[in-house]
């Protein structure tokens, strides 16, 4: 289809709002003849004479039978979502009324839309590219501020603009090399190899951060996994329940109550987190508990953030080997629990500079716990925290030590819980280097393939291969970039993408 040409297809209809009983429902119709079809069953204004983007009150009738009083919105090509003639019918949100209206539209010549067919038509008619079309589904599914912001940025073309700039520069050099091939016998170079090398390195400098952002972008959609790890009875399930503000996990005084992984999600600071309660880490001969502990270790390895929860020097030491075994870049929070059982002592000294700002006070109430010491009765014990600079009596508020944050809380009374939440938010937001992140696995796959093709170009320049081989690798990178934005598409690809949309979108 030529750019700017609108392809008016057959009429499709579907419920655009969620199914079920509600105050109102919206039924969408698009395609050649949509306005005339609705006008034939609508009693009110003459819709065929109505201007685009106007709303009209009237009734829908099947012959002499009144179906409902409705508001009909008229959208004329090319000023509609699909760029076709389109109608939206606002009716009362009764399942019966919706069924009767859809039945009437089908009798008049429309058909039920396939999943995502409205958005697919918008893409085919040039309303937006494939990245933006996929962002429509992500925007609908967004359940946090961060996922909403990411989807909206892609819908408004942020990601597409970056890819478009890359592709334009590549096309220029590809055309120069193709021109060389046309004059192969004259041994001339229209594309300066040093300029091409600089361009490829520049493109890799743009693509690599996009590739690296995928884990972050995927976590924005699915939730950042946070594993709660600790010995039995240190309060892992109590902490999970406190974070979720519901009794998700069973809490008892019996060691080994949690034998499997329990998880749930919540939104903090506009970010979606997946909190994972795990079986207590200990040596055991119980077969079921051993399986649960194995799953705990797997959850710890897969998590973005690991909360190491302990309540004594002994349970701290139990966790040290697990922490040492984690990959160096893994984010850790060491959390001392059950400080409600300790003597809270006040301090007049100022807290040191916080590495995660801004932060609220660690604990609420009359005083703040200094995690450098804790007291049980009259017995004072040294904290198992690693050594730190500074004098005694300093208050830690989400302090970064040896690559890990250290906090003190009471999961039972929720003392210090807000500070833990702020620390989690700060850890995640510190990862966001750019508003443009890759959150779609299809985009990630093709970016990797683009990178591989560009690296082949660099290798070819190093070895001095001929222009025809360079052109082949450049064309391959252009192909993969084109598959992301939809410049190069197949019917199977489109069917796969839009079949995941809801009907009516």
XYZ file of C-alpha atoms in Angstrom:
505
model
C 0.000 0.000 0.000
C 1.358 3.433 -0.924
C 2.170 5.836 1.892
C -0.828 8.026 2.707
C -3.304 5.725 0.962
C -6.210 4.630 3.183
C -7.432 1.083 2.725
C -11.136 0.930 3.602
C -11.876 -2.701 4.419
C -15.052 -4.593 5.236
C -17.070 -3.524 8.280
C -16.048 -4.945 11.652
C -17.687 -4.470 15.026
C -16.911 -5.381 18.633
C -17.485 -4.375 22.223
C -14.688 -1.914 23.071
C -15.306 -1.745 26.832
C -14.904 -4.576 29.326
C -17.577 -7.247 29.180
C -20.018 -7.556 32.057
C -22.729 -5.396 33.596
C -21.866 -1.711 33.942
C -23.279 1.794 33.656
C -22.353 2.129 29.997
C -20.811 0.054 27.210
C -19.159 1.206 23.987
C -19.466 -0.741 20.745
C -17.032 0.103 17.983
C -17.614 -0.211 14.220
C -15.068 0.464 11.465
C -14.830 0.008 7.719
C -16.353 1.134 4.456
C -20.085 1.748 4.881
C -20.014 1.862 8.712
C -21.712 5.252 8.964
C -24.476 4.299 6.504
C -25.061 0.989 8.315
C -25.574 2.596 11.724
C -27.645 5.383 10.179
C -30.080 2.761 8.835
C -30.930 1.545 12.369
C -30.526 4.873 14.198
C -33.407 7.243 14.841
C -32.095 10.739 15.423
C -29.804 12.950 13.360
C -28.859 11.949 9.819
C -25.435 10.432 10.496
C -24.472 10.400 6.815
C -24.650 14.202 6.858
C -22.927 14.546 10.249
C -19.461 16.046 10.517
C -16.543 14.014 11.839
C -15.964 13.980 15.604
C -19.573 14.746 16.499
C -21.845 12.981 18.998
C -25.563 12.400 18.446
C -28.321 11.254 20.795
C -31.044 8.949 19.542
C -32.367 5.409 19.619
C -31.342 2.146 17.989
C -34.197 0.108 16.575
C -34.572 -3.297 14.984
C -37.571 -2.536 12.801
C -40.266 -1.275 15.178
C -38.518 -2.770 18.226
C -36.612 -0.292 20.419
C -33.273 -1.645 21.629
C -31.829 1.283 23.586
C -31.253 4.997 23.813
C -27.689 5.647 22.670
C -25.008 8.230 21.961
C -23.395 7.740 18.558
C -19.952 9.235 17.815
C -19.023 9.731 14.152
C -15.415 9.581 12.895
C -14.759 10.094 9.203
C -11.736 8.854 7.264
C -8.885 9.625 7.721
C -9.540 11.210 11.144
C -10.302 8.049 13.076
C -8.210 5.531 15.028
C -8.229 3.095 12.091
C -8.211 5.950 9.533
C -11.386 4.363 8.115
C -14.952 5.577 8.564
C -15.789 4.586 12.129
C -18.645 4.714 14.627
C -18.730 4.320 18.403
C -22.079 3.510 20.012
C -22.476 4.324 23.704
C -25.309 2.284 25.207
C -26.397 1.087 28.650
C -24.037 -1.549 30.015
C -26.403 -4.498 29.924
C -25.098 -7.757 28.484
C -28.473 -8.254 26.824
C -28.436 -4.801 25.172
C -24.845 -5.303 23.943
C -25.758 -8.681 22.438
C -28.809 -7.244 20.694
C -26.856 -4.345 19.180
C -24.043 -6.599 17.942
C -26.620 -8.999 16.516
C -28.301 -6.111 14.705
C -25.011 -4.846 13.237
C -24.115 -8.337 12.006
C -27.550 -8.687 10.385
C -26.902 -5.413 8.556
C -23.611 -6.650 7.069
C -20.844 -6.157 9.645
C -18.805 -8.986 11.178
C -17.232 -9.495 14.601
C -13.671 -8.182 14.679
C -10.737 -10.478 15.294
C -8.526 -9.776 18.331
C -6.525 -6.601 17.720
C -8.041 -6.021 14.287
C -8.845 -2.344 14.904
C -5.221 -1.635 15.879
C -3.967 -3.791 12.992
C -5.985 -1.690 10.541
C -4.577 1.474 12.127
C -1.059 0.133 11.551
C -1.767 -0.945 7.967
C -3.222 2.487 7.214
C -0.141 4.276 8.569
C -1.591 5.613 11.814
C 1.566 4.415 13.621
C 4.366 1.879 13.304
C 4.494 -1.617 14.753
C 6.272 -0.582 17.960
C 3.538 1.958 18.647
C 0.837 -0.579 17.793
C 2.282 -3.033 20.341
C 2.462 -0.183 22.861
C -1.340 0.108 22.653
C -1.654 -3.370 24.199
C 1.000 -2.536 26.808
C -0.806 0.681 27.704
C -4.067 -1.184 28.238
C -2.306 -3.793 30.396
C -0.295 -1.222 32.404
C -0.906 -1.676 36.130
C 1.682 0.725 37.550
C 2.938 4.245 36.923
C 6.223 2.935 35.525
C 4.631 0.483 33.069
C 2.169 3.190 32.013
C 5.001 5.674 31.420
C 7.038 3.151 29.414
C 4.078 2.182 27.215
C 3.087 5.821 26.697
C 6.630 6.757 25.684
C 6.635 3.979 23.072
C 3.131 4.899 21.892
C 4.273 8.479 21.344
C 7.182 7.257 19.252
C 10.153 7.593 21.633
C 11.595 4.169 20.815
C 10.628 4.403 17.140
C 12.456 7.729 16.712
C 15.683 6.206 18.007
C 15.388 3.233 15.664
C 14.339 5.451 12.759
C 17.459 7.590 13.125
C 19.673 4.495 13.139
C 17.979 3.078 10.078
C 18.218 6.323 8.100
C 21.979 6.549 8.601
C 22.462 2.898 7.686
C 20.389 3.266 4.530
C 22.625 6.137 3.395
C 25.792 4.038 3.692
C 24.110 0.980 2.213
C 23.160 3.026 -0.858
C 26.748 4.270 -1.213
C 28.114 0.735 -1.081
C 25.464 -0.476 -3.536
C 26.593 2.327 -5.836
C 30.162 1.034 -5.608
C 28.939 -2.376 -6.765
C 27.370 -0.754 -9.830
C 30.773 0.725 -10.695
C 32.725 -2.374 -9.648
C 34.993 -2.363 -12.685
C 36.147 1.201 -12.018
C 37.477 0.394 -8.501
C 35.993 3.452 -6.770
C 34.739 3.894 -3.166
C 31.732 6.100 -2.589
C 31.445 5.085 1.092
C 34.460 6.102 3.167
C 35.419 3.100 5.282
C 36.544 5.212 8.247
C 33.227 7.072 8.216
C 31.384 3.754 8.041
C 33.352 2.436 11.026
C 32.520 5.551 13.050
C 28.859 5.195 12.116
C 28.706 1.511 13.094
C 30.408 2.218 16.436
C 27.957 5.058 17.032
C 25.026 2.769 16.217
C 26.368 0.097 18.570
C 26.691 2.797 21.236
C 22.947 3.444 20.848
C 21.838 -0.179 20.515
C 23.823 -1.605 23.449
C 22.055 0.509 26.119
C 18.703 -0.475 24.586
C 19.676 -4.150 24.799
C 20.925 -3.688 28.371
C 17.630 -2.023 29.333
C 15.552 -5.129 28.523
C 15.765 -6.745 31.955
C 14.704 -3.459 33.526
C 11.956 -2.881 30.955
C 10.626 -6.420 31.298
C 10.576 -6.058 35.094
C 8.570 -2.835 34.725
C 5.856 -4.881 33.001
C 6.045 -8.072 35.053
C 7.204 -6.684 38.401
C 10.653 -6.457 40.005
C 11.262 -9.771 41.807
C 12.334 -9.377 45.449
C 13.290 -12.588 47.301
C 13.032 -12.656 51.092
C 15.757 -15.019 52.337
C 16.520 -16.079 55.888
C 16.702 -18.850 58.456
C 13.494 -20.408 59.820
C 11.450 -18.207 62.155
C 13.241 -14.917 61.477
C 9.955 -13.397 60.253
C 10.003 -13.825 56.462
C 6.294 -14.650 56.185
C 5.437 -11.901 58.669
C 7.388 -9.434 56.526
C 5.619 -10.589 53.347
C 2.226 -10.154 55.030
C 3.226 -6.723 56.335
C 4.396 -5.551 52.914
C 1.241 -6.804 51.199
C -0.998 -5.719 54.089
C -2.789 -9.058 54.012
C -2.404 -12.561 55.467
C -0.829 -14.120 52.388
C 1.519 -16.523 54.167
C 0.882 -18.738 57.206
C 2.769 -17.549 60.284
C 3.477 -19.891 63.215
C 6.196 -20.365 65.835
C 7.018 -23.751 64.277
C 10.249 -23.727 62.275
C 9.850 -24.729 58.635
C 6.196 -23.648 58.256
C 6.870 -22.244 54.763
C 7.956 -25.106 52.528
C 7.346 -23.644 49.095
C 7.753 -20.309 47.359
C 4.889 -17.869 47.985
C 4.681 -14.666 45.975
C 2.417 -11.724 45.305
C 2.684 -8.277 43.750
C 2.147 -4.726 44.916
C 2.893 -1.246 43.579
C 5.299 1.012 45.464
C 6.225 4.468 44.221
C 4.678 3.720 40.840
C 6.742 0.523 40.450
C 5.417 -3.024 40.491
C 7.238 -5.424 42.823
C 6.919 -9.210 43.104
C 7.683 -10.184 46.676
C 8.719 -13.810 47.126
C 8.547 -15.522 50.524
C 10.787 -18.569 50.647
C 11.413 -21.599 52.837
C 13.802 -20.995 55.731
C 17.410 -21.866 54.932
C 18.749 -24.589 57.231
C 20.171 -28.108 57.222
C 17.317 -30.604 57.284
C 16.567 -34.249 56.529
C 12.942 -33.505 55.672
C 12.518 -34.280 51.952
C 9.725 -31.765 51.329
C 11.506 -28.978 53.190
C 14.730 -29.723 51.297
C 12.886 -29.203 47.997
C 11.498 -25.911 49.336
C 14.987 -24.744 50.348
C 16.246 -25.578 46.857
C 13.494 -23.419 45.392
C 14.433 -20.643 47.829
C 17.954 -20.604 46.438
C 16.627 -20.556 42.868
C 14.354 -17.603 43.724
C 17.330 -15.790 45.244
C 19.403 -16.251 42.081
C 16.591 -15.038 39.789
C 15.548 -12.060 41.940
C 16.545 -8.490 41.105
C 16.821 -7.685 44.807
C 17.483 -10.050 47.721
C 16.352 -9.171 51.237
C 18.527 -11.056 53.732
C 16.419 -11.156 56.896
C 17.927 -12.067 60.262
C 17.241 -11.490 63.964
C 20.512 -12.405 65.684
C 24.240 -12.727 65.025
C 23.711 -16.466 64.490
C 21.047 -16.069 61.807
C 23.175 -13.341 60.197
C 26.123 -15.717 59.935
C 23.879 -18.390 58.422
C 23.204 -16.051 55.483
C 26.753 -14.886 54.847
C 27.734 -17.851 52.612
C 24.583 -17.346 50.528
C 25.387 -13.674 50.023
C 29.008 -14.443 49.121
C 27.836 -16.949 46.496
C 25.663 -14.395 44.666
C 26.908 -12.634 41.560
C 28.734 -9.385 42.440
C 26.147 -7.065 40.876
C 23.165 -8.527 42.730
C 21.384 -5.927 44.856
C 21.115 -6.907 48.528
C 19.347 -5.468 51.532
C 20.394 -6.771 54.955
C 17.419 -6.360 57.273
C 17.553 -6.947 61.013
C 14.075 -7.942 62.174
C 12.329 -7.999 65.564
C 13.769 -4.712 66.813
C 10.524 -4.315 68.788
C 12.095 -6.835 71.192
C 15.125 -4.556 71.666
C 15.678 -1.501 73.835
C 15.350 1.540 71.582
C 17.891 4.159 72.533
C 17.838 7.701 71.291
C 20.774 9.477 69.759
C 21.474 13.178 69.322
C 24.125 12.689 66.657
C 23.340 13.569 63.064
C 22.968 10.756 60.519
C 25.690 10.493 57.924
C 24.986 11.380 54.306
C 22.476 8.980 52.813
C 23.325 7.145 49.613
C 19.645 6.716 48.744
C 18.002 10.104 49.051
C 15.468 11.286 49.920
C 14.688 8.918 52.784
C 12.267 9.151 55.689
C 13.501 8.357 59.205
C 14.295 4.694 59.671
C 11.852 4.204 62.517
C 8.833 6.083 63.780
C 8.098 6.716 67.415
C 10.085 8.353 70.161
C 13.566 7.272 69.068
C 15.524 5.602 66.317
C 17.379 2.309 66.501
C 21.119 2.444 65.996
C 21.943 -0.820 64.198
C 25.559 -0.750 65.420
C 24.383 -2.290 68.703
C 21.309 -3.952 70.101
C 20.378 -4.789 73.679
C 18.363 -7.635 75.078
C 17.580 -6.920 78.697
C 20.797 -5.666 80.274
C 23.033 -7.635 77.901
C 24.542 -5.605 75.076
C 25.893 -7.428 72.045
C 27.884 -6.282 69.051
C 25.880 -6.152 65.828
C 26.963 -8.555 63.090
C 27.045 -5.673 60.595
C 30.401 -5.356 58.792
C 32.688 -2.634 60.225
C 32.027 0.923 59.158
C 33.682 4.279 59.586
C 32.268 6.819 61.994
C 31.609 6.826 65.706
C 29.037 5.006 67.771
C 25.557 6.417 68.065
C 25.138 7.200 64.358
C 21.754 6.397 62.850
C 21.647 4.336 59.636
C 18.835 5.178 57.232
C 19.045 2.895 54.236
C 22.827 3.102 54.282
C 24.861 1.497 51.499
C 27.636 -0.686 52.930
C 29.856 -3.043 50.913
C 27.403 -2.962 48.021
C 24.429 -3.767 50.260
C 21.874 -1.661 52.112
C 21.348 -2.293 55.840
C 18.158 -1.599 57.766
C 16.459 -2.495 61.033
C 12.723 -3.189 61.230
C 9.971 -4.912 63.115
C 7.805 -6.838 60.657
C 5.362 -7.583 63.500
C 4.701 -3.942 64.438
C 5.673 -2.556 60.988
C 8.320 -0.372 62.607
C 10.736 0.778 59.884
C 8.660 -0.782 57.117
C 8.241 2.495 55.223
C 11.994 2.936 55.127
C 12.378 -0.534 53.619
C 9.834 0.399 50.940
C 11.656 3.645 50.134
C 14.929 1.735 49.909
C 13.419 -0.736 47.431
C 12.043 2.121 45.321
C 15.408 3.923 45.383
C 17.280 0.783 44.323
C 15.040 0.247 41.307
C 14.863 3.880 40.199
C 18.647 4.132 40.281
C 18.691 1.645 37.372
C 16.684 3.866 35.039
C 19.272 5.580 32.834
C 16.795 6.673 30.141
C 13.085 7.078 29.496
C 13.464 4.767 26.489
C 13.659 1.151 27.611
C 13.027 -2.115 25.779
C 10.206 -4.093 27.370
C 9.170 -6.309 24.455
C 10.985 -9.622 23.905
C 10.445 -9.387 20.122
C 12.223 -6.027 20.024
C 15.007 -7.412 22.214
C 15.523 -10.388 19.886
C 15.847 -8.218 16.787
C 18.128 -5.725 18.527
C 20.472 -8.613 19.351
C 20.392 -9.714 15.714
C 21.005 -6.131 14.563
C 23.986 -5.894 16.892
C 25.419 -9.180 15.577
C 25.072 -7.971 11.966
C 26.734 -4.627 12.780
C 29.605 -6.408 14.518
C 30.049 -8.457 11.342
C 30.414 -5.157 9.455
C 33.177 -4.084 11.864
C 34.924 -7.440 11.423
C 34.620 -7.070 7.662
C 36.206 -3.621 7.791
C 39.052 -5.024 9.917
C 39.742 -7.825 7.436
C 39.214 -5.666 4.348
C 36.391 -7.682 2.761
C 34.822 -6.465 -0.453
C 31.849 -4.117 -0.646
C 29.354 -6.800 -1.635
C 29.896 -8.640 1.670
C 29.715 -5.389 3.643
C 26.477 -4.549 1.861
C 25.049 -7.941 2.794
C 25.700 -7.419 6.513
C 24.326 -3.869 6.405
C 21.192 -5.072 4.602
C 20.766 -7.732 7.300
C 20.960 -5.140 10.084
C 18.450 -2.961 8.209
C 16.156 -5.968 7.892
C 16.138 -6.607 11.655
C 15.554 -2.930 12.482
C 12.731 -2.907 9.934
C 11.095 -5.927 11.558
C 10.938 -4.064 14.874
C 9.124 -1.010 13.512
C 7.109 -2.881 10.882
C 8.885 -1.435 7.848
C 9.437 -5.087 6.953
C 6.566 -7.370 7.976
C 4.955 -10.665 7.070
C 1.352 -11.724 7.487
C 2.398 -14.378 9.997
C 4.188 -11.759 12.107
C 1.164 -9.462 12.115
C -1.193 -12.316 12.961
C 1.037 -13.355 15.857
C 1.281 -9.826 17.282
C -2.329 -8.726 16.986
C -3.845 -12.074 18.033
C -2.620 -11.222 21.557
C -4.775 -8.102 21.697
C -8.238 -8.067 23.169
C -11.246 -8.070 20.819
C -12.424 -4.504 20.278
C -8.938 -2.985 20.258
